[in-house]
């Protein structure tokens, strides 16, 4: 760590909140829901920079076996031919999601703006509920979308971005669309392997109250090979109880390392040394922020 990523390691290891983030992620062993909660509580640019350097740029730690994902992308959902990037411009609410690891967080707003190369920038807001029920953390990240059909020539657009310091790649497939809705399926991959999901955008947060519109959406979902009953409702009530995600400057100074954190750091130096705790909670003992 210090030979290959010296500056990033010094910045992170000298900050208690950043170190707590490392030990929290070590306990997750790559499980996405767990990791998202760790970042919601301890996330910072220090942690992002450290992860980007040690896991991607210098590969100080191996997160998994590198996989050939060509077969994974070879049989995608059936994208409609008439889609063009401008069909996604503007502000959209994500109202239905398929994969609970990625698609169903509350209060998801995506704002698409055009790029000079014909692609789109996607500015994403979503919330992670606090485990004590006192509100949620507001998260924001951005991704770049290219007007490309991907290596297999079957995608509507290709997507790249960084979330929590690590790069992801996705291919999006527009399954159907109407005046006020878009149905999207996707396949993606990170260093930890491939993943997939689907979701529905509408122009208003409460659009699903329109039975006629819901019927059209369900038909598009079914035409794309998915079961409408497996699409989960996303909570877009968005109460005014959200705080910014990550460790604030004040909170970073308050975090204290515990003796167990020393042992949990071992997972980064020698992965697999410690057995994952079956009941590990990334936010155990957390106080309302």
Short mmCIF file of C-alpha atoms in Angstrom, two decimals:
data_model
loop_
_atom_site.label_atom_id
_atom_site.label_comp_id
_atom_site.label_asym_id
_atom_site.label_seq_id
_atom_site.Cartn_x
_atom_site.Cartn_y
_atom_site.Cartn_z
CA UNK A 1 0.00 0.00 0.00
CA UNK A 2 2.63 2.52 0.99
CA UNK A 3 5.05 1.65 -1.82
CA UNK A 4 2.49 1.82 -4.63
CA UNK A 5 -0.15 4.17 -3.19
CA UNK A 6 1.83 6.12 -0.61
CA UNK A 7 0.04 9.46 -0.75
CA UNK A 8 -3.42 7.90 -0.75
CA UNK A 9 -2.54 5.51 2.09
CA UNK A 10 -1.07 8.24 4.26
CA UNK A 11 -4.14 10.45 3.72
CA UNK A 12 -6.54 7.62 4.56
CA UNK A 13 -4.65 5.88 7.35
CA UNK A 14 -4.17 9.23 9.07
CA UNK A 15 -7.92 9.77 9.22
CA UNK A 16 -10.00 7.65 11.66
CA UNK A 17 -13.19 7.85 9.57
CA UNK A 18 -11.36 6.67 6.45
CA UNK A 19 -9.82 3.77 8.35
CA UNK A 20 -13.24 2.85 9.73
CA UNK A 21 -14.50 2.81 6.15
CA UNK A 22 -11.74 0.38 5.18
CA UNK A 23 -12.51 -2.00 8.03
CA UNK A 24 -16.23 -1.76 7.33
CA UNK A 25 -15.70 -2.70 3.68
CA UNK A 26 -13.35 -5.51 4.69
CA UNK A 27 -16.16 -7.05 6.70
CA UNK A 28 -18.55 -6.85 3.74
CA UNK A 29 -16.34 -9.19 1.64
CA UNK A 30 -17.62 -7.58 -1.55
CA UNK A 31 -21.36 -7.77 -0.75
CA UNK A 32 -22.94 -4.78 -2.49
CA UNK A 33 -25.71 -3.83 -0.06
CA UNK A 34 -23.29 -3.95 2.85
CA UNK A 35 -20.71 -1.86 0.97
CA UNK A 36 -23.29 0.79 0.09
CA UNK A 37 -24.12 1.23 3.77
CA UNK A 38 -20.42 1.50 4.63
CA UNK A 39 -19.97 4.30 2.10
CA UNK A 40 -23.14 6.05 3.23
CA UNK A 41 -21.65 6.29 6.72
CA UNK A 42 -17.88 6.58 6.14
CA UNK A 43 -17.49 7.64 2.50
CA UNK A 44 -15.07 10.42 1.57
CA UNK A 45 -12.74 11.47 -1.24
CA UNK A 46 -9.88 10.05 0.84
CA UNK A 47 -11.51 6.63 0.82
CA UNK A 48 -12.41 6.86 -2.88
CA UNK A 49 -8.83 7.78 -3.81
CA UNK A 50 -7.38 4.97 -1.70
CA UNK A 51 -9.71 2.35 -3.20
CA UNK A 52 -9.12 3.58 -6.74
CA UNK A 53 -5.35 3.32 -6.34
CA UNK A 54 -5.07 0.08 -4.35
CA UNK A 55 -7.78 -1.93 -6.13
CA UNK A 56 -7.71 -0.62 -9.71
CA UNK A 57 -4.62 1.36 -10.58
CA UNK A 58 -1.95 -0.63 -8.72
CA UNK A 59 -3.94 -3.76 -7.83
CA UNK A 60 -2.43 -4.04 -4.36
CA UNK A 61 -5.46 -6.17 -3.43
CA UNK A 62 -7.24 -8.62 -5.72
CA UNK A 63 -11.02 -8.41 -5.37
CA UNK A 64 -11.76 -11.52 -7.39
CA UNK A 65 -10.80 -13.63 -10.37
CA UNK A 66 -10.78 -11.63 -13.61
CA UNK A 67 -13.59 -12.90 -15.78
CA UNK A 68 -14.28 -13.02 -19.49
CA UNK A 69 -17.65 -11.26 -19.68
CA UNK A 70 -18.13 -11.59 -23.46
CA UNK A 71 -20.60 -14.48 -23.05
CA UNK A 72 -22.50 -12.51 -20.39
CA UNK A 73 -23.13 -9.66 -22.85
CA UNK A 74 -23.81 -11.90 -25.86
CA UNK A 75 -27.48 -12.60 -25.04
CA UNK A 76 -28.98 -9.25 -23.99
CA UNK A 77 -32.63 -8.23 -23.65
CA UNK A 78 -34.32 -7.11 -26.90
CA UNK A 79 -33.69 -3.38 -27.33
CA UNK A 80 -36.07 -1.39 -29.51
CA UNK A 81 -34.55 -0.01 -32.71
CA UNK A 82 -36.08 3.46 -32.67
CA UNK A 83 -34.28 4.70 -29.53
CA UNK A 84 -31.95 7.70 -29.75
CA UNK A 85 -30.01 9.41 -26.90
CA UNK A 86 -32.22 12.50 -26.97
CA UNK A 87 -35.09 10.27 -25.79
CA UNK A 88 -33.52 10.34 -22.31
CA UNK A 89 -32.79 14.05 -22.04
CA UNK A 90 -34.14 15.87 -19.02
CA UNK A 91 -35.22 14.86 -15.53
CA UNK A 92 -36.64 11.40 -14.80
CA UNK A 93 -37.82 9.58 -11.68
CA UNK A 94 -36.95 5.93 -11.25
CA UNK A 95 -40.23 4.40 -10.07
CA UNK A 96 -39.75 0.63 -10.49
CA UNK A 97 -36.63 -1.49 -10.04
CA UNK A 98 -35.73 -5.13 -10.57
CA UNK A 99 -32.43 -5.74 -8.76
CA UNK A 100 -32.61 -4.75 -5.06
CA UNK A 101 -28.83 -4.45 -4.87
CA UNK A 102 -28.79 -1.56 -7.34
CA UNK A 103 -32.21 -0.49 -8.55
CA UNK A 104 -34.60 0.07 -5.64
CA UNK A 105 -33.06 2.72 -3.38
CA UNK A 106 -35.57 5.47 -2.52
CA UNK A 107 -35.78 8.94 -4.06
CA UNK A 108 -33.95 8.23 -7.30
CA UNK A 109 -33.76 11.18 -9.68
CA UNK A 110 -31.74 10.96 -12.90
CA UNK A 111 -31.01 14.09 -14.92
CA UNK A 112 -29.60 13.58 -18.42
CA UNK A 113 -27.79 16.32 -20.34
CA UNK A 114 -26.29 16.16 -23.82
CA UNK A 115 -22.58 15.87 -24.54
CA UNK A 116 -20.74 17.33 -27.52
CA UNK A 117 -19.86 13.79 -28.70
CA UNK A 118 -23.52 12.82 -29.01
CA UNK A 119 -23.69 10.98 -25.71
CA UNK A 120 -25.19 11.95 -22.37
CA UNK A 121 -24.13 12.84 -18.85
CA UNK A 122 -26.29 11.30 -16.15
CA UNK A 123 -26.45 13.04 -12.77
CA UNK A 124 -27.93 10.60 -10.24
CA UNK A 125 -29.45 11.23 -6.82
CA UNK A 126 -30.56 8.43 -4.50
CA UNK A 127 -30.96 7.83 -0.78
CA UNK A 128 -29.75 5.10 1.57
CA UNK A 129 -32.05 4.70 4.61
CA UNK A 130 -30.40 4.94 8.03
CA UNK A 131 -30.76 1.71 10.00
CA UNK A 132 -32.24 3.43 13.07
CA UNK A 133 -35.10 4.88 11.03
CA UNK A 134 -34.06 8.49 11.67
CA UNK A 135 -33.87 9.43 7.99
CA UNK A 136 -31.50 8.68 5.13
CA UNK A 137 -28.23 9.64 3.51
CA UNK A 138 -28.39 11.57 0.23
CA UNK A 139 -26.00 10.18 -2.37
CA UNK A 140 -24.94 11.67 -5.70
CA UNK A 141 -22.77 10.30 -8.47
CA UNK A 142 -22.34 10.80 -12.21
CA UNK A 143 -21.89 8.52 -15.17
CA UNK A 144 -20.98 9.04 -18.82
CA UNK A 145 -23.11 7.51 -21.56
CA UNK A 146 -21.91 6.95 -25.12
CA UNK A 147 -24.04 6.72 -28.24
CA UNK A 148 -22.69 3.26 -28.91
CA UNK A 149 -24.19 -0.19 -29.40
CA UNK A 150 -21.27 -1.80 -27.59
CA UNK A 151 -18.89 -4.56 -28.75
CA UNK A 152 -21.77 -6.93 -29.50
CA UNK A 153 -23.73 -4.29 -31.41
CA UNK A 154 -26.90 -4.87 -29.38
CA UNK A 155 -26.97 -2.08 -26.77
CA UNK A 156 -28.94 1.17 -26.88
CA UNK A 157 -26.07 3.00 -25.12
CA UNK A 158 -22.90 2.12 -23.23
CA UNK A 159 -22.20 3.56 -19.80
CA UNK A 160 -19.09 4.15 -17.70
CA UNK A 161 -18.59 5.74 -14.32
CA UNK A 162 -17.00 5.51 -10.92
CA UNK A 163 -18.91 4.69 -7.77
CA UNK A 164 -17.08 4.65 -4.45
CA UNK A 165 -13.74 4.98 -6.22
CA UNK A 166 -14.19 1.96 -8.51
CA UNK A 167 -15.00 1.87 -12.23
CA UNK A 168 -18.09 0.20 -13.64
CA UNK A 169 -19.11 -0.48 -17.24
CA UNK A 170 -22.67 -1.07 -18.40
CA UNK A 171 -24.67 -1.65 -21.54
CA UNK A 172 -28.21 -0.26 -21.48
CA UNK A 173 -31.08 -1.71 -23.53
CA UNK A 174 -34.20 0.39 -24.07
CA UNK A 175 -37.04 -2.16 -23.87
CA UNK A 176 -39.88 0.26 -24.49
CA UNK A 177 -40.93 3.87 -24.19
CA UNK A 178 -43.93 6.17 -24.35
CA UNK A 179 -44.56 9.89 -23.95
CA UNK A 180 -43.96 9.80 -20.18
CA UNK A 181 -42.02 6.59 -19.50
CA UNK A 182 -38.88 4.63 -20.40
CA UNK A 183 -38.21 0.95 -19.62
CA UNK A 184 -34.51 0.07 -19.40
CA UNK A 185 -32.65 -3.19 -18.80
CA UNK A 186 -28.90 -3.30 -18.33
CA UNK A 187 -25.91 -5.57 -17.97
CA UNK A 188 -22.73 -4.38 -16.27
CA UNK A 189 -19.45 -5.44 -14.78
CA UNK A 190 -16.86 -4.32 -12.24
CA UNK A 191 -13.74 -5.94 -10.86
CA UNK A 192 -16.02 -8.07 -8.69
CA UNK A 193 -17.85 -9.54 -11.66
CA UNK A 194 -20.97 -9.04 -13.80
CA UNK A 195 -24.42 -7.88 -12.70
CA UNK A 196 -27.72 -6.99 -14.31
CA UNK A 197 -31.03 -5.36 -13.62
CA UNK A 198 -33.85 -3.24 -15.00
CA UNK A 199 -35.86 -0.17 -14.07
CA UNK A 200 -38.57 2.21 -15.19
CA UNK A 201 -38.33 5.98 -15.55
CA UNK A 202 -41.31 8.32 -15.52
CA UNK A 203 -41.56 12.08 -15.77
CA UNK A 204 -43.40 12.44 -12.45
CA UNK A 205 -42.73 10.73 -9.14
CA UNK A 206 -46.34 9.61 -8.78
CA UNK A 207 -46.97 8.55 -12.38
CA UNK A 208 -47.80 4.97 -11.43
CA UNK A 209 -51.09 6.22 -9.95
CA UNK A 210 -52.26 6.43 -13.56
CA UNK A 211 -53.64 2.93 -14.26
CA UNK A 212 -53.47 3.44 -18.01
CA UNK A 213 -49.80 4.39 -17.90
CA UNK A 214 -49.01 1.47 -15.60
CA UNK A 215 -50.65 -0.89 -18.08
CA UNK A 216 -48.41 0.41 -20.88
CA UNK A 217 -45.32 0.08 -18.68
CA UNK A 218 -46.18 -3.50 -17.72
CA UNK A 219 -46.66 -4.39 -21.38
CA UNK A 220 -43.21 -3.00 -22.25
CA UNK A 221 -41.62 -4.85 -19.31
CA UNK A 222 -43.25 -8.11 -20.43
CA UNK A 223 -42.20 -7.56 -24.05
CA UNK A 224 -38.62 -7.25 -22.79
CA UNK A 225 -38.78 -10.72 -21.28
CA UNK A 226 -39.31 -9.64 -17.67
CA UNK A 227 -42.15 -10.32 -15.26
CA UNK A 228 -43.91 -7.05 -14.27
CA UNK A 229 -44.79 -8.51 -10.86
CA UNK A 230 -41.07 -8.78 -10.06
CA UNK A 231 -40.52 -5.06 -10.54
CA UNK A 232 -40.47 -3.43 -7.11
CA UNK A 233 -42.00 -0.06 -6.31
CA UNK A 234 -39.48 2.66 -5.43
CA UNK A 235 -40.35 5.07 -2.63
CA UNK A 236 -40.24 8.59 -4.10
CA UNK A 237 -42.00 10.43 -1.28
CA UNK A 238 -38.61 11.91 -0.34
CA UNK A 239 -39.28 13.39 3.12
CA UNK A 240 -37.12 16.28 4.30
CA UNK A 241 -35.02 14.14 6.64
CA UNK A 242 -31.99 13.39 4.45
CA UNK A 243 -28.41 14.35 5.29
CA UNK A 244 -25.40 14.27 2.99
CA UNK A 245 -23.79 10.85 2.71
CA UNK A 246 -20.30 10.16 3.96
CA UNK A 247 -18.36 11.36 6.94
CA UNK A 248 -18.57 15.13 7.47
CA UNK A 249 -15.50 17.07 8.56
CA UNK A 250 -16.90 17.15 12.09
CA UNK A 251 -17.72 13.43 12.12
CA UNK A 252 -14.30 12.49 10.74
CA UNK A 253 -12.72 13.95 13.84
CA UNK A 254 -15.12 12.15 16.17
CA UNK A 255 -14.58 8.61 14.83
CA UNK A 256 -12.47 6.39 17.07
CA UNK A 257 -10.77 3.15 16.10
CA UNK A 258 -11.52 0.12 18.22
CA UNK A 259 -9.22 -2.80 19.00
CA UNK A 260 -11.21 -5.06 16.65
CA UNK A 261 -10.52 -2.64 13.78
CA UNK A 262 -6.83 -3.55 13.94
CA UNK A 263 -7.66 -7.19 13.23
CA UNK A 264 -10.17 -6.31 10.52
CA UNK A 265 -7.49 -4.41 8.63
CA UNK A 266 -5.83 -7.80 8.15
CA UNK A 267 -8.42 -8.56 5.46
CA UNK A 268 -6.83 -5.95 3.22
CA UNK A 269 -3.29 -7.23 3.66
CA UNK A 270 -4.17 -10.94 3.51
CA UNK A 271 -7.73 -11.48 2.23
CA UNK A 272 -9.49 -14.52 3.65
CA UNK A 273 -7.58 -14.49 6.95
CA UNK A 274 -10.69 -13.75 8.98
CA UNK A 275 -14.05 -15.41 8.59
CA UNK A 276 -16.89 -13.01 7.78
CA UNK A 277 -19.24 -12.39 10.69
CA UNK A 278 -22.65 -13.78 9.73
CA UNK A 279 -24.42 -10.99 11.62
CA UNK A 280 -22.14 -8.12 10.58
CA UNK A 281 -23.96 -4.78 10.47
CA UNK A 282 -22.05 -1.91 8.80
CA UNK A 283 -23.92 0.58 10.97
CA UNK A 284 -23.95 -1.22 14.31
CA UNK A 285 -23.94 1.30 17.11
CA UNK A 286 -24.48 4.22 14.76
CA UNK A 287 -25.98 7.40 16.17
CA UNK A 288 -28.26 9.69 14.25
CA UNK A 289 -26.45 12.32 12.22
#
